[in-house]
C-alpha atoms as an extended CHARMM CRD file, in Angstrom:
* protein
*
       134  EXT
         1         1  UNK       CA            128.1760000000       74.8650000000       97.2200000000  PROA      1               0.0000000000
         2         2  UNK       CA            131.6100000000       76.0860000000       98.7070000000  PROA      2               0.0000000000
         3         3  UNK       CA            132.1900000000       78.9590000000       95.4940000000  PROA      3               0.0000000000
         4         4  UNK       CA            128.2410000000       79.7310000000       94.1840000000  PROA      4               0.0000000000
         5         5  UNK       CA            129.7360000000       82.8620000000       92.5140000000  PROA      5               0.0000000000
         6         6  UNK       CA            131.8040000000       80.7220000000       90.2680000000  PROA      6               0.0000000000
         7         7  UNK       CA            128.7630000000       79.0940000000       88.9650000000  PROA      7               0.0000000000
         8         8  UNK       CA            124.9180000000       79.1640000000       87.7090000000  PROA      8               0.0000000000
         9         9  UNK       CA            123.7940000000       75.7210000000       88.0240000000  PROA      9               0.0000000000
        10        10  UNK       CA            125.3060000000       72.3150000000       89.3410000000  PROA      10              0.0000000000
        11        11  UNK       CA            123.8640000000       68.6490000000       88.0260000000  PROA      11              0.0000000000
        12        12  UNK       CA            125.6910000000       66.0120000000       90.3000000000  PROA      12              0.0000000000
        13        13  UNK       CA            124.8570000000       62.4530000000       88.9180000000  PROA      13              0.0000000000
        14        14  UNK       CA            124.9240000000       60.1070000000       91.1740000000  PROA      14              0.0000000000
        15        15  UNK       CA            127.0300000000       62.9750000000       93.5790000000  PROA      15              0.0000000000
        16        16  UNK       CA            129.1790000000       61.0070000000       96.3170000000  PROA      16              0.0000000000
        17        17  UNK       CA            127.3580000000       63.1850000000       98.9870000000  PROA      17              0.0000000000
        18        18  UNK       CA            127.4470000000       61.4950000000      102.5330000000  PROA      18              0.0000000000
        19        19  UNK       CA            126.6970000000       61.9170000000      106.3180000000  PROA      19              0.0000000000
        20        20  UNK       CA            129.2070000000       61.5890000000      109.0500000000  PROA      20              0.0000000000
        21        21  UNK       CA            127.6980000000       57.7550000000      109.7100000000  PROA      21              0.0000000000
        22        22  UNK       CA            128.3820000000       57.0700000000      106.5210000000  PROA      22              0.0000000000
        23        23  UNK       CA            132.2340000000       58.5880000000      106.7050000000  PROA      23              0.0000000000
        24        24  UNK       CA            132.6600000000       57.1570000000      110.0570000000  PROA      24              0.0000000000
        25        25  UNK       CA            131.7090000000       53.3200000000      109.0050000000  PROA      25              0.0000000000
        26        26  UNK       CA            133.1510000000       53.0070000000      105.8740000000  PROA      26              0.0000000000
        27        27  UNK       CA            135.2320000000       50.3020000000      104.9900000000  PROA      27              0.0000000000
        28        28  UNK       CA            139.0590000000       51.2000000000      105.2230000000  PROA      28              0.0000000000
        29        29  UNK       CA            140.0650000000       50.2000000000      101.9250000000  PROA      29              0.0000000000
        30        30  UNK       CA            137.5460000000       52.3120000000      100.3690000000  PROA      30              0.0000000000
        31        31  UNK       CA            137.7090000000       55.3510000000      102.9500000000  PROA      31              0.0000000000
        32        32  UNK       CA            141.7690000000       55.2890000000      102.1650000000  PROA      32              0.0000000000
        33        33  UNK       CA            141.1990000000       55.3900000000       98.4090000000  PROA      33              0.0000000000
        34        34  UNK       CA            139.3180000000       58.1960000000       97.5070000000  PROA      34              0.0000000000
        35        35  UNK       CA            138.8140000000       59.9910000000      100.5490000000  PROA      35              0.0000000000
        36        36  UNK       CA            141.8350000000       59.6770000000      102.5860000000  PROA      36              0.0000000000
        37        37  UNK       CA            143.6900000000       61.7060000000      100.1750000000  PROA      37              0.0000000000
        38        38  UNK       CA            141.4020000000       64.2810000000      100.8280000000  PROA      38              0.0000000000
        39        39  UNK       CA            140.9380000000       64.2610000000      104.4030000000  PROA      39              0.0000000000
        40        40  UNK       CA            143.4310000000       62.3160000000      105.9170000000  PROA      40              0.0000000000
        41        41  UNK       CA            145.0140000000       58.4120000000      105.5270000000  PROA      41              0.0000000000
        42        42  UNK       CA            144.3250000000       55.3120000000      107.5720000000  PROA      42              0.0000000000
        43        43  UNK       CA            141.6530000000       57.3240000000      109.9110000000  PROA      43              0.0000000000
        44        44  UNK       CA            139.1270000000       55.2940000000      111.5120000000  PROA      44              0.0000000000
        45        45  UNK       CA            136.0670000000       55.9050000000      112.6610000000  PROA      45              0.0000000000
        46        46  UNK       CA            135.2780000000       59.4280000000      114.2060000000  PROA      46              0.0000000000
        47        47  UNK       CA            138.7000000000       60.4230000000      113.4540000000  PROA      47              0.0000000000
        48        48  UNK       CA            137.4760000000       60.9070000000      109.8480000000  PROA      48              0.0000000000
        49        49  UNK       CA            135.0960000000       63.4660000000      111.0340000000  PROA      49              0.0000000000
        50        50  UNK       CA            138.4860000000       66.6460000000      111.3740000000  PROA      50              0.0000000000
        51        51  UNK       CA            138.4140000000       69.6010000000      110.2390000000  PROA      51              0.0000000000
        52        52  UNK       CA            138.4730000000       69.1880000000      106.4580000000  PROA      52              0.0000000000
        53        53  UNK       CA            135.9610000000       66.8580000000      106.1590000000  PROA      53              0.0000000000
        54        54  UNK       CA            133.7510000000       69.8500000000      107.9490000000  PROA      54              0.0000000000
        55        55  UNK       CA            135.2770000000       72.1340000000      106.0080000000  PROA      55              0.0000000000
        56        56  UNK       CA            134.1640000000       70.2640000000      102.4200000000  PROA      56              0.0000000000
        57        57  UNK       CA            130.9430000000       67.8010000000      103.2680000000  PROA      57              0.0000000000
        58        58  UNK       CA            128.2780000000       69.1350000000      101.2240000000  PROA      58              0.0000000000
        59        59  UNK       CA            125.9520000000       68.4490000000      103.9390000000  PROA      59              0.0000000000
        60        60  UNK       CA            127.7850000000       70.4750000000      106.1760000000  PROA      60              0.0000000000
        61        61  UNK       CA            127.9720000000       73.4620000000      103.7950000000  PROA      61              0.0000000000
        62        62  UNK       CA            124.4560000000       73.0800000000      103.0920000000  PROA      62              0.0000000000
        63        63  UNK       CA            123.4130000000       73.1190000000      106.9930000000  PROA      63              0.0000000000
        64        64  UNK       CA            126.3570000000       76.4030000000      107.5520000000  PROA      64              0.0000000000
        65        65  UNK       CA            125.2020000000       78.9280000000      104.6180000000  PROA      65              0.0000000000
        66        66  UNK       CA            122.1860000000       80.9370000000      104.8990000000  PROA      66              0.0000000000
        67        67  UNK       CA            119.3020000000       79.7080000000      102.0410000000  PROA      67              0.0000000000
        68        68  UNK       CA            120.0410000000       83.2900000000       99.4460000000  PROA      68              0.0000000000
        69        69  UNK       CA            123.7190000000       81.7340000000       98.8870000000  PROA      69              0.0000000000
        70        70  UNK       CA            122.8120000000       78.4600000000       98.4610000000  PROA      70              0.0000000000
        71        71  UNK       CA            119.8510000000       80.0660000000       95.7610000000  PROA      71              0.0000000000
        72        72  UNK       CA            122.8380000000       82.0810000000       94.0010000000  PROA      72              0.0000000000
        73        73  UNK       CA            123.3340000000       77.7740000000       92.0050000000  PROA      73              0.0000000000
        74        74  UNK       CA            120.2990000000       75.9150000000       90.4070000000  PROA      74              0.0000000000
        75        75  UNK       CA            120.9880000000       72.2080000000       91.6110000000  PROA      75              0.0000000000
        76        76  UNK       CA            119.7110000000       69.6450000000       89.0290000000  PROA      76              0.0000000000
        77        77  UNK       CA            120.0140000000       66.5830000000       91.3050000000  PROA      77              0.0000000000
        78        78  UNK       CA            119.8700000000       62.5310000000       89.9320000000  PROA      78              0.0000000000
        79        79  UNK       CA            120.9800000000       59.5470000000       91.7840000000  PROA      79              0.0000000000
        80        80  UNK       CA            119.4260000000       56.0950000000       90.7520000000  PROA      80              0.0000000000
        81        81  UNK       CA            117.3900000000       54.2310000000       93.5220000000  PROA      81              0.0000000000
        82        82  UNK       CA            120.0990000000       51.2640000000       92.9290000000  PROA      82              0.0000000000
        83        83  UNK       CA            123.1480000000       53.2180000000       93.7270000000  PROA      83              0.0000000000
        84        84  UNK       CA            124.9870000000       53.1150000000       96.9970000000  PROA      84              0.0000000000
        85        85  UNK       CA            124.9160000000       56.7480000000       97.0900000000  PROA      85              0.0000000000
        86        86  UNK       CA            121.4200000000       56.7800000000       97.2630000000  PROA      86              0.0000000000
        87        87  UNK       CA            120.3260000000       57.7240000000      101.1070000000  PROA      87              0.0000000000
        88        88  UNK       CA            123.5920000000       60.6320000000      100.9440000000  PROA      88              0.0000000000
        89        89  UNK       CA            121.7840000000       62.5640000000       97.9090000000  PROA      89              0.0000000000
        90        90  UNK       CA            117.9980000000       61.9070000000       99.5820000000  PROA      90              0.0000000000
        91        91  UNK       CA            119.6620000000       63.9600000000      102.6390000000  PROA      91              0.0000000000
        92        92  UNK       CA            121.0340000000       66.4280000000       99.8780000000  PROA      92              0.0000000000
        93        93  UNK       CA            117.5450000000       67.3910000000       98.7390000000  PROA      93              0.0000000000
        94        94  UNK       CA            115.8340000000       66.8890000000      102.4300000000  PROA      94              0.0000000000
        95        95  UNK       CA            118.8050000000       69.3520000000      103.6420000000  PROA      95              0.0000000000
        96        96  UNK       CA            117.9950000000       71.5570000000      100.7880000000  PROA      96              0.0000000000
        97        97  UNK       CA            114.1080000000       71.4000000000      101.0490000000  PROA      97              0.0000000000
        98        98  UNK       CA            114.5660000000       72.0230000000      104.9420000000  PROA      98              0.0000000000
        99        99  UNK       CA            116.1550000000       75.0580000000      103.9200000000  PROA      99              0.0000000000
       100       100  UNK       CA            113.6210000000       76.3560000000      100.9830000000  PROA      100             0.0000000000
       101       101  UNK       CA            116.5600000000       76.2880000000       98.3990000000  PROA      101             0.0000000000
       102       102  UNK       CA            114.8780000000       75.9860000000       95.0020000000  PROA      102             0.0000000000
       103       103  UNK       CA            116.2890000000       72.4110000000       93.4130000000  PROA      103             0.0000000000
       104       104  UNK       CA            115.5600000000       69.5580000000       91.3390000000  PROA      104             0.0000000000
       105       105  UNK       CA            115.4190000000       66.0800000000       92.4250000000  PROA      105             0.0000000000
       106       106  UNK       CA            115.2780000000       62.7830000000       90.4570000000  PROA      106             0.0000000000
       107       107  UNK       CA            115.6350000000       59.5190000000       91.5350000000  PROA      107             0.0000000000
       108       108  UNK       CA            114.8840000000       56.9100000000       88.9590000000  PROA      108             0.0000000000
       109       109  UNK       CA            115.8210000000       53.5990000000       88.0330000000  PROA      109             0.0000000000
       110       110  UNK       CA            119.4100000000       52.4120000000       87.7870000000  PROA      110             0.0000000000
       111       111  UNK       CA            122.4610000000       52.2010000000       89.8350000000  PROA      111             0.0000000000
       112       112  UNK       CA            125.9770000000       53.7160000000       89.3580000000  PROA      112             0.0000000000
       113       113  UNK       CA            126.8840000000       52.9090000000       86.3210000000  PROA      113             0.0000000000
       114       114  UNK       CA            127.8210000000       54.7460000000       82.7950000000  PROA      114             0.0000000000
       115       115  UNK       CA            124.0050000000       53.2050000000       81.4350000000  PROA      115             0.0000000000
       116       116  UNK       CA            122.6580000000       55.4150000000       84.2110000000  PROA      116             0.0000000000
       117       117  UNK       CA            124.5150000000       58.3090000000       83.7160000000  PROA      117             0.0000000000
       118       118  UNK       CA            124.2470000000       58.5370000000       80.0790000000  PROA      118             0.0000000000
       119       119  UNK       CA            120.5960000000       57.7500000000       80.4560000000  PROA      119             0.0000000000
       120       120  UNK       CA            119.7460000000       61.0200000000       82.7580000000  PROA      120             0.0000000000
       121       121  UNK       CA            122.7230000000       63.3440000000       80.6910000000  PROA      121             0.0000000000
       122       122  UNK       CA            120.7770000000       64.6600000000       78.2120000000  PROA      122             0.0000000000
       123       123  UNK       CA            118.2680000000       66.1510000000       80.7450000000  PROA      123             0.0000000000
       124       124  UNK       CA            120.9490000000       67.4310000000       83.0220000000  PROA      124             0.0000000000
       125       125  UNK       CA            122.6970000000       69.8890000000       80.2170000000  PROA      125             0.0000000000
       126       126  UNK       CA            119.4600000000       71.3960000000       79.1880000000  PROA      126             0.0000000000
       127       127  UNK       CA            118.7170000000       72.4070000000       83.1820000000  PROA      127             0.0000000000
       128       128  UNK       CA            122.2180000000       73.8350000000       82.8700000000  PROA      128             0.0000000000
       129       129  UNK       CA            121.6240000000       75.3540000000       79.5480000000  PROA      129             0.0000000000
       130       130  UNK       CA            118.3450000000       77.2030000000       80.7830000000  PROA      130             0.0000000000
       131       131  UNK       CA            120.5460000000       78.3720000000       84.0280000000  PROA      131             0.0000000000
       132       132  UNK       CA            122.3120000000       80.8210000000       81.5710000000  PROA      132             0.0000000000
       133       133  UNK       CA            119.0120000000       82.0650000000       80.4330000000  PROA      133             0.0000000000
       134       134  UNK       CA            117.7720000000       83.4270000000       83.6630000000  PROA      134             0.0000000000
């Protein structure tokens, strides 16, 4: 989303996408380890929500680029009804409908686990594989 002329297609499994709520109440431990290293330590609440989580949150870069960049990537997007990052990649595709950016969307069974993953790969490489066939 940030560099679409580095790439034809993108296939996040189970993609840690997620809304401010969602970076504002998260549990410290968990905020502090990944995402503080990325945004900032031992933030709380709305101080999470600075300038480079604005600058990187995919929903964010979704809702600031104009719908021909975002169409420059085919998205190839599967998150299992099960996983805790669930509701973050249903506003991924919402976002992305909203915005009439051509995608794929699966949700299926499963949660976040390797099973799940390795269950939905194989389908995942051959939308990437047909990206370079355009």
């Amino acid at each position: 989303l940030k560099y679409p002329e580095l790439f034809a297609a993108a296939a996040p499994l189970s993609a840690a996408v997620m809304d401010d709520d969602a970076m504002t109440g998260m549990d410290d431990n968990w905020y502090n380890f990944p995402f503080g290293a990325l945004y900032g330590r031992n933030l709380k609440g709305k101080d999470r929500l600075n300038k480079a989580w604005y600058d990187n949150s995919v929903l964010k870069l979704v809702e600031s680029k104009k719908t021909e960049e975002l169409s420059k990537v085919r998205y190839w997007i599967d998150c299992g009804d099960d996983d805790f990052l669930t509701k973050g990649n249903c506003l991924l595709h919402i976002a992305l409908t909203d915005k009439r950016v051509p995608h794929e969307y699966r949700v299926r069974d499963g949660a976040h686990t390797w099973t799940y993953w390795r269950t939905g790969i194989v389908d995942a490489l051959e939308f990437i594989g047909r990206s370079f066939h355009q």
